[in-house]
Amino acid sequence: MEPVPEDWERALAIVAHPDDLEYGGSTAVAKWTSQGKSVVEVLATRGEAGIDSMEPEEVARVRSAEQVQAARAVGVETVEFLDLPDGTLEYGLPLRRVLAEAIRRHRPDVVISLNYRETWPGGQGFNMADHRVLGLAVADAIRDAANRWVFRDLGLEPWQGTRFALFASSPNPTHYVDVTGHLAAGVASLKAHKVYFDNLGQDFDPEAFLGGIVAEAGRQVGVTHAMPFEMISG
Ligand SMILES: [Zn+2]
């Protein structure tokens, strides 16, 4: 794995659900905001279909608030919600359009998202549709945003400045961020999803989970803690 270049100013994180960024991505975000970089979060949904025992309206309210707290824990001020339907995201032009609109508005140097592939690292489990659909649409929307002849009705200037996209938790990582010193902030952001974890129906230890990932990747690249990403160059 190669180090992720850090000579940039603005990042836009786009994910499907509250908590998607916090399984590792936000630990790198904590480092970048501490360097003075600007990071904005865009959530496609409010995660309203994520808790079996609670009504979606209530879950949307709780999980939106938890996401804002998680963002604050890693130095992110701005969190936007696109209010698309949790659990039933569809790949297609409407999704690419709304993501291209966000990219043209925020004009990021770097886009951060979550694994769009069918499996997780180690071939574990089958990645859910929302993650596959959203991640793929993010990669495509970066090109859409750059093309002045695509989505002309948005009335926004094209944005051709996105250098690369980073996908956390990919089974095919190509790059890493040295996050040594930022694990605590990452853990705090993950722990912000308290109501969600309390209703998972199984024990989950944010510290052990995140600590294990960054320690293992750190061993591979020769630093204390590292977060792996799959990079797609713009
Ligand atoms: Zn998710």
Coordinates of N, CA and C and ligand atoms in Angstrom, one line a residue:
M1 N 0.8 -1.2 0.0 CA 0.0 0.0 0.0 C 0.9 1.2 0.0
E2 N 0.4 2.2 -0.8 CA 1.1 3.5 -0.8 C 0.4 4.5 0.1
P3 N 1.2 5.5 0.6 CA 0.5 6.5 1.4 C -0.4 7.4 0.6
V4 N -1.6 7.8 1.2 CA -2.5 8.7 0.5 C -1.9 10.1 0.5
P5 N -1.8 10.7 -0.6 CA -1.2 12.1 -0.7 C -2.1 13.0 0.3
E6 N -1.4 13.9 0.9 CA -2.1 14.8 1.9 C -1.9 16.3 1.6
D7 N -1.5 16.6 0.3 CA -1.3 18.0 -0.1 C -2.5 18.5 -0.8
W8 N -3.6 18.6 0.0 CA -4.9 19.1 -0.5 C -5.6 19.8 0.6
E9 N -6.7 20.5 0.3 CA -7.4 21.3 1.3 C -8.8 20.9 1.7
R10 N -9.5 20.4 0.7 CA -11.0 20.1 0.9 C -11.4 18.7 0.6
A11 N -12.1 18.1 1.5 CA -12.6 16.7 1.2 C -14.1 16.7 1.4
L12 N -14.8 15.9 0.6 CA -16.2 15.6 0.8 C -16.4 14.1 1.0
A13 N -17.0 13.8 2.2 CA -17.3 12.4 2.5 C -18.7 12.1 2.2
I14 N -19.0 11.1 1.4 CA -20.4 10.8 0.9 C -20.6 9.3 1.2
V15 N -21.6 9.0 2.1 CA -21.9 7.6 2.4 C -23.4 7.5 2.5
A16 N -23.8 6.2 2.6 CA -25.2 5.9 2.6 C -25.9 6.1 3.9
H17 N -25.2 5.7 5.0 CA -25.9 5.7 6.3 C -25.1 6.4 7.4
P18 N -25.8 7.0 8.4 CA -25.1 7.3 9.7 C -24.4 6.1 10.1
D19 N -23.2 6.2 10.5 CA -22.2 5.2 11.0 C -21.3 4.7 9.9
D20 N -21.6 4.8 8.6 CA -20.7 4.2 7.6 C -19.3 4.8 7.6
L21 N -19.2 6.1 7.9 CA -17.9 6.7 7.9 C -17.0 6.3 9.1
E22 N -17.7 5.8 10.2 CA -17.1 5.7 11.5 C -16.3 4.4 11.7
Y23 N -16.4 3.5 10.7 CA -15.7 2.2 10.9 C -14.2 2.3 10.4
G24 N -13.7 3.5 10.3 CA -12.3 3.7 9.9 C -12.1 5.0 9.2
G25 N -13.0 5.3 8.3 CA -12.9 6.6 7.5 C -12.7 7.8 8.4
S26 N -13.5 7.9 9.4 CA -13.5 9.1 10.3 C -12.2 9.2 11.0
T27 N -11.5 8.1 11.2 CA -10.2 8.2 11.9 C -9.2 9.0 11.1
A28 N -9.2 8.8 9.8 CA -8.4 9.6 8.8 C -8.9 11.0 8.8
V29 N -10.3 11.2 8.8 CA -10.8 12.5 8.8 C -10.3 13.3 10.0
A30 N -10.3 12.7 11.2 CA -9.8 13.3 12.4 C -8.4 13.9 12.2
K31 N -7.5 13.1 11.5 CA -6.2 13.6 11.2 C -6.2 14.8 10.3
W32 N -7.0 14.7 9.3 CA -7.0 15.8 8.3 C -7.6 17.1 8.8
T33 N -8.7 17.0 9.6 CA -9.2 18.3 10.2 C -8.2 18.8 11.2
S34 N -7.4 18.0 11.9 CA -6.4 18.5 12.8 C -5.3 19.2 12.1
Q35 N -5.1 18.9 10.8 CA -4.1 19.6 9.9 C -4.7 20.9 9.3
G36 N -6.0 21.2 9.6 CA -6.6 22.4 9.1 C -7.3 22.2 7.8
K37 N -7.4 20.9 7.3 CA -8.2 20.7 6.1 C -9.7 20.8 6.4
S38 N -10.5 21.1 5.4 CA -11.9 21.1 5.6 C -12.5 19.8 5.1
V39 N -13.4 19.2 5.9 CA -14.1 18.0 5.5 C -15.6 18.2 5.8
V40 N -16.4 18.0 4.7 CA -17.9 18.1 4.8 C -18.4 16.6 4.7
E41 N -19.5 16.3 5.4 CA -20.1 15.0 5.3 C -21.5 15.1 4.6
V42 N -21.7 14.2 3.7 CA -23.0 14.1 3.0 C -23.6 12.7 3.2
L43 N -24.7 12.6 3.8 CA -25.4 11.3 4.1 C -26.5 11.1 3.1
A44 N -26.5 10.0 2.4 CA -27.6 9.8 1.5 C -28.9 9.6 2.2
T45 N -28.9 8.9 3.3 CA -30.1 8.6 4.1 C -29.9 9.0 5.5
R46 N -30.9 8.8 6.3 CA -30.8 9.1 7.8 C -30.8 7.7 8.5
G47 N -30.6 6.6 7.8 CA -30.5 5.3 8.5 C -31.7 4.9 9.1
E48 N -32.9 5.4 8.6 CA -34.1 5.2 9.3 C -34.6 3.7 9.3
A49 N -34.1 2.9 8.4 CA -34.5 1.5 8.4 C -33.5 0.6 9.2
G50 N -32.7 1.2 10.0 CA -31.6 0.4 10.6 C -31.9 -0.2 12.0
I51 N -33.0 0.1 12.6 CA -33.3 -0.5 13.9 C -34.7 -1.2 13.9
D52 N -34.6 -2.5 14.0 CA -35.8 -3.3 13.8 C -37.0 -3.0 14.8
S53 N -36.6 -2.6 16.0 CA -37.6 -2.4 17.1 C -38.1 -1.0 17.2
M54 N -37.7 -0.1 16.3 CA -38.1 1.3 16.4 C -38.7 1.8 15.1
E55 N -39.6 2.7 15.2 CA -40.3 3.3 14.0 C -39.2 4.1 13.3
P56 N -39.3 4.1 11.9 CA -38.3 4.8 11.1 C -38.3 6.3 11.4
E57 N -39.4 6.9 11.7 CA -39.4 8.4 11.9 C -38.5 8.7 13.1
E58 N -38.7 7.9 14.2 CA -37.9 8.1 15.4 C -36.4 7.8 15.1
V59 N -36.2 6.7 14.4 CA -34.8 6.3 14.1 C -34.1 7.4 13.3
A60 N -34.8 8.0 12.4 CA -34.2 9.1 11.5 C -33.7 10.2 12.4
R61 N -34.6 10.6 13.3 CA -34.3 11.7 14.2 C -33.0 11.4 15.1
V62 N -33.0 10.2 15.7 CA -31.9 9.8 16.6 C -30.6 9.6 15.8
R63 N -30.7 8.9 14.7 CA -29.4 8.6 14.0 C -28.9 9.9 13.3
S64 N -29.7 10.8 12.9 CA -29.2 12.1 12.3 C -28.4 12.8 13.4
A65 N -29.0 12.8 14.6 CA -28.3 13.5 15.7 C -27.0 12.8 16.1
E66 N -27.0 11.5 16.0 CA -25.8 10.7 16.3 C -24.7 11.0 15.3
Q67 N -25.1 11.1 14.0 CA -24.2 11.4 13.0 C -23.5 12.8 13.2
V68 N -24.3 13.8 13.5 CA -23.8 15.1 13.8 C -22.7 15.1 14.9
Q69 N -23.1 14.3 16.0 CA -22.1 14.1 17.1 C -20.9 13.4 16.6
A70 N -21.0 12.4 15.8 CA -19.9 11.6 15.3 C -19.0 12.6 14.5
A71 N -19.6 13.4 13.7 CA -18.8 14.3 12.9 C -18.1 15.3 13.7
R72 N -18.7 15.9 14.8 CA -18.1 16.8 15.7 C -16.8 16.2 16.3
A73 N -16.9 14.9 16.6 CA -15.8 14.2 17.3 C -14.5 14.2 16.5
V74 N -14.7 14.3 15.2 CA -13.5 14.3 14.3 C -13.3 15.6 13.6
G75 N -13.9 16.7 14.1 CA -13.6 18.0 13.6 C -14.4 18.5 12.4
V76 N -15.5 17.8 12.1 CA -16.4 18.1 11.0 C -17.6 19.0 11.4
E77 N -17.7 20.1 10.8 CA -18.8 21.1 11.2 C -20.1 20.8 10.4
T78 N -19.9 20.5 9.1 CA -21.1 20.5 8.2 C -21.5 19.1 7.9
V79 N -22.7 18.7 8.2 CA -23.3 17.4 7.8 C -24.6 17.7 7.1
E80 N -24.7 17.1 5.9 CA -25.9 17.3 5.1 C -26.6 15.9 4.9
F81 N -27.9 15.9 4.8 CA -28.6 14.7 4.6 C -29.4 14.9 3.3
L82 N -29.3 13.9 2.4 CA -30.0 14.0 1.1 C -31.4 13.4 1.2
D83 N -31.7 12.7 2.4 CA -33.1 12.2 2.6 C -33.6 11.2 1.5
L84 N -32.6 10.4 1.0 CA -33.0 9.3 0.1 C -33.5 8.1 1.0
P85 N -34.2 7.2 0.5 CA -34.8 6.1 1.3 C -33.8 5.0 1.8
D86 N -33.6 4.9 3.1 CA -32.7 3.9 3.6 C -33.1 2.5 3.3
G87 N -32.2 1.7 2.8 CA -32.4 0.3 2.5 C -32.8 0.0 1.0
T88 N -33.2 1.1 0.3 CA -33.7 0.9 -1.0 C -33.1 1.9 -2.0
L89 N -31.8 2.3 -1.8 CA -31.1 3.1 -2.7 C -31.0 2.4 -4.1
E90 N -31.2 3.2 -5.1 CA -31.2 2.6 -6.5 C -30.0 3.2 -7.2
Y91 N -29.2 2.4 -7.9 CA -28.2 2.9 -8.8 C -28.9 3.5 -10.0
G92 N -28.5 4.7 -10.4 CA -29.1 5.2 -11.6 C -28.8 6.7 -11.7
L93 N -29.4 7.3 -12.8 CA -29.1 8.7 -13.0 C -29.7 9.7 -11.9
P94 N -30.8 9.4 -11.3 CA -31.3 10.3 -10.2 C -30.3 10.3 -9.1
L95 N -29.7 9.2 -8.7 CA -28.7 9.2 -7.6 C -27.4 9.9 -8.1
R96 N -26.9 9.5 -9.3 CA -25.7 10.2 -9.8 C -25.9 11.7 -9.9
R97 N -27.1 12.1 -10.2 CA -27.4 13.6 -10.4 C -27.3 14.3 -9.0
V98 N -27.9 13.7 -8.0 CA -27.9 14.4 -6.7 C -26.5 14.4 -6.1
L99 N -25.7 13.3 -6.4 CA -24.3 13.3 -5.9 C -23.4 14.3 -6.7
A100 N -23.6 14.4 -8.0 CA -22.9 15.3 -8.8 C -23.2 16.7 -8.3
E101 N -24.4 17.0 -8.0 CA -24.8 18.3 -7.5 C -24.0 18.6 -6.2
A102 N -23.9 17.7 -5.3 CA -23.2 17.9 -4.0 C -21.7 18.2 -4.3
I103 N -21.2 17.4 -5.3 CA -19.7 17.6 -5.6 C -19.5 19.0 -6.3
R104 N -20.4 19.4 -7.2 CA -20.2 20.7 -7.8 C -20.4 21.8 -6.8
R105 N -21.2 21.6 -5.8 CA -21.4 22.6 -4.8 C -20.3 22.7 -3.8
H106 N -19.7 21.6 -3.4 CA -18.6 21.6 -2.4 C -17.2 21.7 -3.0
R107 N -17.1 21.3 -4.3 CA -15.8 21.4 -5.0 C -14.7 20.8 -4.2
P108 N -14.8 19.5 -3.9 CA -13.7 18.9 -3.1 C -12.5 18.5 -3.9
D109 N -11.3 18.5 -3.3 CA -10.1 17.9 -3.9 C -10.1 16.4 -3.8
V110 N -10.7 15.9 -2.7 CA -10.7 14.5 -2.4 C -12.2 14.1 -2.0
V111 N -12.6 12.9 -2.4 CA -13.9 12.4 -2.0 C -13.6 11.1 -1.2
I112 N -14.4 11.0 -0.1 CA -14.2 9.8 0.7 C -15.5 9.1 0.8
S113 N -15.5 7.7 0.7 CA -16.7 6.9 0.8 C -16.4 5.6 1.4
L114 N -17.4 4.7 1.2 CA -17.3 3.3 1.8 C -17.2 2.3 0.7
N115 N -16.7 1.1 1.0 CA -16.6 0.0 0.1 C -17.8 -0.2 -0.7
Y116 N -17.6 -0.3 -2.1 CA -18.7 -0.5 -3.0 C -18.7 -1.9 -3.6
R117 N -17.7 -2.7 -3.1 CA -17.5 -4.1 -3.7 C -18.5 -5.0 -3.0
E118 N -18.6 -6.2 -3.5 CA -19.5 -7.2 -3.0 C -19.2 -7.8 -1.7
T119 N -17.9 -7.8 -1.4 CA -17.5 -8.4 -0.1 C -16.7 -7.4 0.7
W120 N -16.4 -7.7 2.0 CA -15.6 -6.9 2.9 C -14.2 -7.5 2.9
P121 N -13.3 -6.8 3.6 CA -11.9 -7.4 3.7 C -11.9 -8.8 4.2
G122 N -11.1 -9.7 3.7 CA -11.1 -11.0 4.1 C -12.2 -11.9 3.5
G123 N -12.9 -11.3 2.6 CA -14.0 -12.0 2.0 C -15.2 -12.3 2.9
Q124 N -15.3 -11.5 4.0 CA -16.3 -11.7 5.0 C -17.6 -11.1 4.6
G125 N -18.7 -11.9 4.6 CA -20.0 -11.4 4.4 C -20.3 -10.8 3.0
F126 N -21.5 -10.5 2.7 CA -21.9 -9.9 1.5 C -22.3 -8.4 1.8
N127 N -21.6 -7.5 1.1 CA -21.9 -6.1 1.3 C -23.3 -5.7 0.9
M128 N -24.0 -4.9 1.7 CA -25.4 -4.6 1.4 C -25.5 -3.7 0.2
A129 N -26.7 -3.7 -0.3 CA -27.0 -3.0 -1.6 C -26.8 -1.5 -1.5
D130 N -27.2 -0.9 -0.4 CA -27.0 0.5 -0.3 C -25.6 0.9 -0.4
H131 N -24.7 0.1 0.2 CA -23.2 0.5 0.2 C -22.7 0.3 -1.3
R132 N -23.1 -0.8 -1.9 CA -22.6 -1.1 -3.3 C -23.1 0.0 -4.2
V133 N -24.4 0.3 -4.1 CA -25.0 1.3 -5.0 C -24.4 2.7 -4.8
L134 N -24.4 3.1 -3.6 CA -23.9 4.4 -3.2 C -22.4 4.6 -3.6
G135 N -21.6 3.7 -3.3 CA -20.2 3.8 -3.6 C -19.9 3.9 -5.1
L136 N -20.6 3.0 -5.8 CA -20.4 3.0 -7.3 C -20.9 4.4 -7.8
A137 N -22.0 4.8 -7.4 CA -22.5 6.1 -7.9 C -21.6 7.3 -7.5
V138 N -21.0 7.2 -6.3 CA -20.0 8.3 -6.0 C -18.9 8.3 -7.0
A139 N -18.3 7.1 -7.3 CA -17.2 7.1 -8.3 C -17.7 7.7 -9.6
D140 N -18.9 7.3 -10.0 CA -19.4 7.8 -11.3 C -19.7 9.3 -11.3
A141 N -20.2 9.8 -10.1 CA -20.7 11.2 -10.0 C -19.5 12.1 -10.0
I142 N -18.3 11.7 -9.6 CA -17.1 12.5 -9.7 C -16.9 12.9 -11.2
R143 N -17.0 11.9 -12.1 CA -16.9 12.2 -13.5 C -18.0 13.0 -14.0
D144 N -19.2 12.7 -13.6 CA -20.4 13.5 -14.0 C -20.2 15.0 -13.6
A145 N -19.8 15.2 -12.4 CA -19.6 16.6 -11.9 C -18.6 17.3 -12.7
A146 N -17.6 16.6 -13.3 CA -16.5 17.3 -14.0 C -17.0 17.6 -15.5
N147 N -18.0 16.9 -15.9 CA -18.4 17.0 -17.4 C -19.5 18.1 -17.5
R148 N -19.1 19.2 -18.2 CA -20.1 20.3 -18.3 C -21.3 20.0 -19.1
W149 N -21.3 19.0 -19.9 CA -22.4 18.6 -20.7 C -23.3 17.6 -20.1
V150 N -23.0 17.2 -18.9 CA -23.8 16.2 -18.1 C -24.5 17.0 -17.0
F151 N -25.8 16.7 -16.8 CA -26.6 17.4 -15.8 C -26.5 18.9 -15.9
R152 N -26.7 19.4 -17.1 CA -26.6 20.8 -17.3 C -27.6 21.6 -16.6
D153 N -28.8 20.9 -16.3 CA -29.9 21.6 -15.7 C -29.7 21.9 -14.2
L154 N -28.6 21.4 -13.7 CA -28.3 21.7 -12.3 C -27.9 23.2 -12.1
G155 N -27.5 23.8 -13.2 CA -27.2 25.2 -13.1 C -25.9 25.5 -12.3
L156 N -25.0 24.5 -12.2 CA -23.8 24.7 -11.5 C -22.6 24.5 -12.4
E157 N -21.5 25.2 -12.2 CA -20.3 25.1 -12.9 C -19.8 23.6 -12.7
P158 N -19.2 23.0 -13.8 CA -18.6 21.7 -13.6 C -17.5 21.8 -12.6
W159 N -17.2 20.7 -11.9 CA -16.0 20.7 -10.9 C -15.1 19.6 -11.4
Q160 N -13.9 20.0 -11.8 CA -12.9 19.1 -12.4 C -11.7 18.9 -11.4
G161 N -11.9 19.4 -10.2 CA -10.7 19.4 -9.3 C -10.6 18.2 -8.4
T162 N -11.5 17.2 -8.5 CA -11.4 16.1 -7.6 C -10.2 15.2 -8.1
R163 N -9.2 15.0 -7.2 CA -8.0 14.3 -7.6 C -8.2 12.8 -7.5
F164 N -8.9 12.4 -6.4 CA -9.1 10.9 -6.2 C -10.2 10.7 -5.2
A165 N -10.7 9.5 -5.2 CA -11.7 9.0 -4.3 C -11.1 7.9 -3.4
L166 N -11.5 7.9 -2.2 CA -11.0 6.9 -1.2 C -12.1 6.1 -0.7
F167 N -12.1 4.8 -0.8 CA -13.1 3.9 -0.3 C -12.6 3.1 0.9
A168 N -13.2 3.3 2.1 CA -12.8 2.6 3.3 C -13.4 1.2 3.3
S169 N -12.7 0.3 4.0 CA -13.2 -1.1 4.2 C -13.3 -1.9 2.9
S170 N -12.5 -1.5 2.0 CA -12.5 -2.3 0.7 C -11.7 -3.6 0.9
P171 N -12.1 -4.7 0.2 CA -11.2 -5.9 0.2 C -10.0 -5.7 -0.7
N172 N -9.9 -4.6 -1.4 CA -8.8 -4.3 -2.3 C -8.1 -3.0 -2.0
P173 N -7.6 -2.9 -0.8 CA -7.0 -1.6 -0.4 C -5.7 -1.3 -1.2
T174 N -5.5 -0.1 -1.7 CA -4.3 0.3 -2.5 C -3.5 1.3 -1.7
H175 N -4.1 2.0 -0.8 CA -3.4 3.1 -0.1 C -3.7 3.1 1.4
Y176 N -2.9 3.9 2.2 CA -3.2 4.0 3.6 C -2.9 5.4 4.1
V177 N -3.6 5.7 5.2 CA -3.3 7.0 5.9 C -2.7 6.6 7.2
D178 N -1.6 7.2 7.6 CA -1.0 7.0 8.9 C -1.9 7.8 9.9
V179 N -2.6 7.1 10.7 CA -3.6 7.8 11.6 C -3.1 7.7 13.1
T180 N -1.8 7.4 13.2 CA -1.2 7.4 14.6 C -1.5 8.7 15.3
G181 N -2.1 8.5 16.5 CA -2.4 9.7 17.3 C -3.9 10.1 17.2
H182 N -4.6 9.5 16.2 CA -6.0 9.9 16.0 C -7.0 8.8 16.2
L183 N -6.5 7.7 16.8 CA -7.5 6.6 17.0 C -8.5 6.9 18.0
A184 N -8.1 7.7 19.1 CA -9.1 8.0 20.1 C -10.3 8.9 19.5
A185 N -10.0 9.8 18.6 CA -11.0 10.6 18.0 C -11.9 9.7 17.2
G186 N -11.3 8.8 16.4 CA -12.0 7.8 15.6 C -13.0 7.0 16.5
V187 N -12.5 6.5 17.6 CA -13.3 5.7 18.5 C -14.4 6.5 19.0
A188 N -14.2 7.8 19.4 CA -15.2 8.7 19.9 C -16.3 8.8 18.9
S189 N -15.9 9.0 17.6 CA -16.9 9.2 16.6 C -17.8 7.9 16.4
L190 N -17.1 6.7 16.5 CA -17.9 5.5 16.4 C -18.8 5.3 17.5
K191 N -18.4 5.7 18.7 CA -19.2 5.5 19.9 C -20.4 6.5 19.9
A192 N -20.3 7.5 19.1 CA -21.5 8.4 19.0 C -22.7 7.8 18.6
H193 N -22.6 6.6 17.9 CA -23.8 5.9 17.4 C -24.4 5.0 18.5
K194 N -24.6 5.6 19.6 CA -24.9 4.8 20.8 C -26.3 4.1 20.7
V195 N -27.3 4.8 20.4 CA -28.6 4.2 20.3 C -28.6 3.0 19.3
Y196 N -27.9 3.3 18.2 CA -27.8 2.3 17.1 C -27.2 1.0 17.7
F197 N -26.0 1.1 18.3 CA -25.3 0.0 18.8 C -26.1 -0.7 20.0
D198 N -26.8 0.1 20.8 CA -27.6 -0.5 21.9 C -28.7 -1.4 21.3
N199 N -29.1 -1.1 20.1 CA -30.2 -1.9 19.5 C -29.8 -2.9 18.4
L200 N -28.5 -3.1 18.4 CA -28.0 -4.1 17.4 C -28.4 -5.5 17.7
G201 N -28.6 -5.8 19.0 CA -28.9 -7.1 19.4 C -27.7 -8.0 19.6
Q202 N -26.5 -7.4 19.6 CA -25.2 -8.1 19.8 C -24.2 -7.2 20.4
D203 N -23.2 -7.7 21.1 CA -22.2 -6.9 21.7 C -21.3 -6.4 20.6
F204 N -20.9 -5.1 20.7 CA -20.0 -4.5 19.8 C -19.0 -3.6 20.5
D205 N -17.8 -3.8 20.4 CA -16.8 -3.0 21.1 C -16.0 -2.1 20.1
P206 N -16.4 -0.8 20.1 CA -15.9 0.1 19.1 C -14.3 0.2 19.2
E207 N -13.8 0.2 20.4 CA -12.4 0.3 20.7 C -11.6 -0.8 20.1
A208 N -12.1 -2.0 20.4 CA -11.4 -3.2 19.9 C -11.5 -3.4 18.4
F209 N -12.7 -3.1 17.9 CA -12.9 -3.2 16.5 C -12.0 -2.3 15.7
L210 N -12.1 -1.0 16.0 CA -11.3 0.0 15.2 C -9.8 -0.1 15.5
G211 N -9.5 -0.3 16.8 CA -8.1 -0.5 17.2 C -7.4 -1.7 16.5
G212 N -8.2 -2.8 16.3 CA -7.7 -3.9 15.6 C -7.4 -3.6 14.1
I213 N -8.3 -2.9 13.5 CA -8.1 -2.6 12.1 C -6.9 -1.7 11.8
V214 N -6.7 -0.7 12.6 CA -5.6 0.3 12.4 C -4.3 -0.3 12.8
A215 N -4.3 -1.2 13.9 CA -3.1 -1.8 14.3 C -2.5 -2.8 13.3
E216 N -3.5 -3.6 12.7 CA -3.1 -4.5 11.7 C -2.5 -3.9 10.4
A217 N -3.2 -2.8 10.0 CA -2.8 -2.1 8.8 C -1.5 -1.4 9.1
G218 N -1.3 -0.9 10.3 CA -0.1 -0.2 10.7 C 1.1 -1.2 10.7
R219 N 0.9 -2.4 11.1 CA 1.9 -3.4 11.1 C 2.4 -3.7 9.6
Q220 N 1.4 -3.7 8.7 CA 1.7 -4.0 7.3 C 2.6 -2.9 6.7
V221 N 2.4 -1.6 7.1 CA 3.1 -0.5 6.4 C 4.2 0.1 7.3
G222 N 4.3 -0.4 8.6 CA 5.5 0.1 9.4 C 5.2 1.3 10.2
V223 N 3.9 1.6 10.5 CA 3.6 2.7 11.5 C 2.7 2.1 12.6
T224 N 2.5 2.9 13.6 CA 1.7 2.4 14.7 C 0.3 2.1 14.3
H225 N -0.4 3.1 13.7 CA -1.8 2.9 13.3 C -2.0 3.4 11.9
A226 N -2.6 2.6 11.0 CA -2.9 3.1 9.6 C -4.3 2.7 9.3
M227 N -4.9 3.5 8.4 CA -6.2 3.2 7.9 C -6.1 2.9 6.4
P228 N -6.5 1.7 5.9 CA -6.4 1.4 4.5 C -7.6 1.9 3.7
F229 N -7.3 2.3 2.5 CA -8.4 2.7 1.5 C -8.1 2.2 0.2
E230 N -9.1 2.0 -0.6 CA -9.0 1.7 -2.0 C -9.1 3.1 -2.7
M231 N -8.1 3.4 -3.6 CA -8.2 4.7 -4.2 C -8.6 4.5 -5.7
I232 N -9.5 5.4 -6.1 CA -9.8 5.6 -7.6 C -9.3 7.0 -7.9
S233 N -8.4 7.1 -8.9 CA -7.9 8.4 -9.3 C -8.9 9.1 -10.3
G234 N -9.0 10.4 -10.1 CA -9.9 11.1 -10.9 C -9.4 11.4 -12.3
Ligands
ZN1 ZN -24.2 1.4 6.2

